[in-house]
Amino acid sequence: MVASLHADPAAATEAFYDRLEAAWAASTRREVTDILFELRATRPQGDVLHVDSGPFPLLEMLVPCIAETARHWDKRLGEPVSVLTDEQKTLTDERIGLLGRTSGATPSSRIGGIPLQHLLRDTSTDHPSVQLAGATAAVAVRRAGVDSPAADDLCSSVIPLINDESLLRYDSASALAAPGAAPH
């Protein structure tokens, strides 16, 4: 059933709204019923969601996520950034090219591109920075309060490697290493 929904976006939309309708009809809590009622009104948007998916699949979050991360750092640093990504099936040359022109997970969320200084795809076996980025991301996830046994194991190894020289000028290693520290 799941594979057929991926192959047929109209069937996925229909299945979603069928379940939404059933949940609305079965709801016994007013707050939940009110929210489900509002969601039912989005059917026209749901019907056209897959009409113009553009160059990457709708709701594919990896490309927009990379764009939004680069946009954030571009604003924070005030200059174009370089991005190194791990190779992923969804990161085709065409989709990576989009980062400079447009990004967004749906047609209604698409926004202008981002200025990139460099964009490089590589594997974690060929480029140690990809491994380090993965380990650091796991630690950040754990520091943000998400339970992750892998991150728990990595925290004690990665945190000591972070020092003030390895961070941006406005961050500090001691603040990052503090218990309960979350990224800002």
Coordinates of C-alpha atoms in Angstrom, one line a residue:
M1 CA 0.0 0.0 0.0
V2 CA 2.8 2.5 0.9
A3 CA 4.7 1.9 -2.3
S4 CA 1.6 2.5 -4.4
L5 CA 0.9 5.8 -2.6
H6 CA 4.4 7.0 -3.5
A7 CA 3.8 6.1 -7.1
D8 CA 0.4 7.8 -7.2
P9 CA 0.3 11.2 -5.5
A10 CA -3.4 11.5 -6.1
A11 CA -4.0 8.3 -4.3
A12 CA -1.8 9.5 -1.4
T13 CA -3.8 12.7 -1.2
E14 CA -7.1 10.8 -1.3
A15 CA -5.9 8.4 1.4
F16 CA -4.8 11.3 3.6
Y17 CA -8.1 13.1 3.4
D18 CA -10.0 9.8 3.9
R19 CA -8.2 9.3 7.2
L20 CA -8.6 12.9 8.1
E21 CA -12.3 12.6 7.6
A22 CA -12.5 9.4 9.7
A23 CA -10.5 11.0 12.5
W24 CA -12.8 14.1 12.4
A25 CA -15.9 12.0 12.6
A26 CA -14.5 9.9 15.5
S27 CA -13.1 12.8 17.5
T28 CA -14.6 13.3 20.9
R29 CA -12.4 16.2 22.1
R30 CA -13.5 19.6 21.0
E31 CA -10.0 21.1 20.6
V32 CA -9.0 18.1 18.4
T33 CA -12.3 18.2 16.4
D34 CA -11.8 21.9 15.7
I35 CA -8.3 21.4 14.4
L36 CA -9.4 18.5 12.3
F37 CA -12.2 20.6 10.9
E38 CA -9.7 23.3 9.9
L39 CA -7.5 20.7 8.2
R40 CA -10.5 19.3 6.3
A41 CA -10.7 22.8 4.6
T42 CA -7.3 22.3 3.1
R43 CA -8.5 19.7 0.6
P44 CA -8.3 22.2 -2.4
Q45 CA -4.6 22.8 -1.6
G46 CA -4.1 19.0 -1.2
D47 CA -5.6 18.3 -4.6
V48 CA -3.1 20.7 -6.3
L49 CA -0.1 19.9 -4.2
H50 CA 1.4 17.4 -6.7
V51 CA 0.4 19.3 -9.9
D52 CA 3.7 21.3 -10.1
S53 CA 6.3 19.4 -8.1
G54 CA 9.1 21.1 -9.9
P55 CA 12.5 19.6 -10.3
F56 CA 12.5 17.6 -7.1
P57 CA 9.8 15.5 -5.4
L58 CA 7.4 17.4 -3.3
L59 CA 8.0 17.3 0.4
E60 CA 11.6 16.2 -0.3
M61 CA 13.2 18.0 2.7
L62 CA 17.0 17.5 2.0
V63 CA 17.4 20.1 -0.8
P64 CA 15.4 22.8 1.0
C65 CA 17.1 21.9 4.3
I66 CA 20.5 22.5 2.8
A67 CA 19.3 25.7 1.2
E68 CA 17.9 27.0 4.5
T69 CA 21.0 26.1 6.4
A70 CA 23.2 27.9 3.9
R71 CA 20.8 30.9 3.9
H72 CA 21.0 31.0 7.8
W73 CA 24.8 31.0 7.8
D74 CA 24.9 33.5 4.9
K75 CA 22.9 35.9 7.0
R76 CA 24.8 35.2 10.1
L77 CA 28.2 35.6 8.6
G78 CA 27.2 38.3 6.1
E79 CA 28.9 36.5 3.2
P80 CA 28.3 33.5 0.9
V81 CA 29.2 30.2 2.5
S82 CA 30.7 26.9 1.3
V83 CA 28.7 23.7 1.8
L84 CA 30.0 20.2 1.9
T85 CA 27.3 17.5 1.8
D86 CA 27.4 13.7 2.0
E87 CA 26.4 12.0 -1.3
Q88 CA 22.7 11.2 -1.3
K89 CA 20.5 9.8 -4.0
T90 CA 18.2 12.8 -3.8
L91 CA 21.1 15.2 -4.3
T92 CA 21.5 15.0 -8.1
D93 CA 23.4 17.6 -10.0
E94 CA 20.2 19.1 -11.2
R95 CA 18.8 19.5 -7.7
I96 CA 22.1 20.9 -6.3
G97 CA 22.0 23.4 -9.2
L98 CA 18.6 24.6 -7.8
L99 CA 20.2 25.8 -4.6
G100 CA 21.4 28.8 -6.4
R101 CA 18.1 29.5 -8.0
T102 CA 15.2 28.3 -5.8
S103 CA 14.4 26.1 -2.8
G104 CA 11.3 24.9 -1.0
A105 CA 9.5 21.7 -0.2
T106 CA 6.3 22.7 -2.0
P107 CA 5.4 25.1 -4.7
S108 CA 3.9 27.5 -2.2
S109 CA 7.1 27.5 0.0
R110 CA 9.6 28.0 -2.8
I111 CA 11.8 31.1 -2.4
G112 CA 14.7 32.6 -4.2
G113 CA 18.1 30.8 -4.3
I114 CA 21.1 31.4 -2.0
P115 CA 24.5 32.7 -2.8
L116 CA 27.0 29.8 -2.4
Q117 CA 30.7 30.2 -2.5
H118 CA 31.3 26.5 -3.1
L119 CA 29.2 23.4 -3.0
L120 CA 30.8 20.0 -2.8
R121 CA 29.4 16.5 -2.5
D122 CA 31.6 13.8 -1.1
T123 CA 31.5 10.5 0.8
S124 CA 32.4 10.1 4.4
T125 CA 35.0 7.6 3.4
D126 CA 36.8 10.1 1.1
H127 CA 36.4 13.3 3.1
P128 CA 36.9 13.3 6.9
S129 CA 34.9 16.5 7.3
V130 CA 31.7 14.6 6.3
Q131 CA 32.4 12.1 9.1
L132 CA 33.1 15.0 11.6
A133 CA 30.0 16.8 10.5
G134 CA 27.9 13.7 11.0
A135 CA 29.4 13.2 14.5
T136 CA 28.9 16.8 15.4
A137 CA 25.3 16.8 14.1
A138 CA 24.6 13.7 16.3
V139 CA 25.9 15.6 19.3
A140 CA 23.8 18.6 18.5
V141 CA 20.7 16.4 18.2
R142 CA 21.5 15.0 21.7
R143 CA 22.3 18.4 23.1
A144 CA 18.9 19.6 21.8
G145 CA 17.2 17.0 24.0
V146 CA 16.5 14.2 21.5
D147 CA 17.3 10.7 22.8
S148 CA 20.0 9.1 20.7
P149 CA 22.1 6.2 22.0
A150 CA 24.6 6.9 19.1
A151 CA 24.9 10.5 20.1
D152 CA 25.3 9.6 23.8
D153 CA 28.4 7.5 22.8
L154 CA 29.7 10.3 20.5
C155 CA 29.3 13.2 23.0
S156 CA 32.2 12.1 25.2
S157 CA 34.4 11.8 22.1
V158 CA 33.4 14.9 20.2
I159 CA 32.9 17.6 22.8
P160 CA 36.5 17.6 23.9
L161 CA 37.5 18.2 20.2
I162 CA 35.6 21.4 20.1
N163 CA 37.6 24.4 21.1
D164 CA 37.2 28.2 20.6
E165 CA 39.5 28.1 17.6
S166 CA 37.2 25.6 15.8
L167 CA 34.1 27.7 16.3
L168 CA 32.8 30.9 14.8
R169 CA 34.0 34.1 16.6
Y170 CA 30.8 34.6 18.5
D171 CA 30.5 31.0 19.9
S172 CA 32.4 29.5 22.7
A173 CA 33.4 25.9 23.4
S174 CA 32.6 26.2 27.1
A175 CA 29.0 27.3 26.3
L176 CA 28.6 24.3 23.9
A177 CA 29.9 21.8 26.4
A178 CA 27.6 23.0 29.2
P179 CA 25.0 20.5 30.3
G180 CA 21.7 21.1 28.4
A181 CA 23.3 23.4 25.9
A182 CA 21.3 23.7 22.8
P183 CA 22.3 25.2 19.4
H184 CA 21.1 28.7 18.8

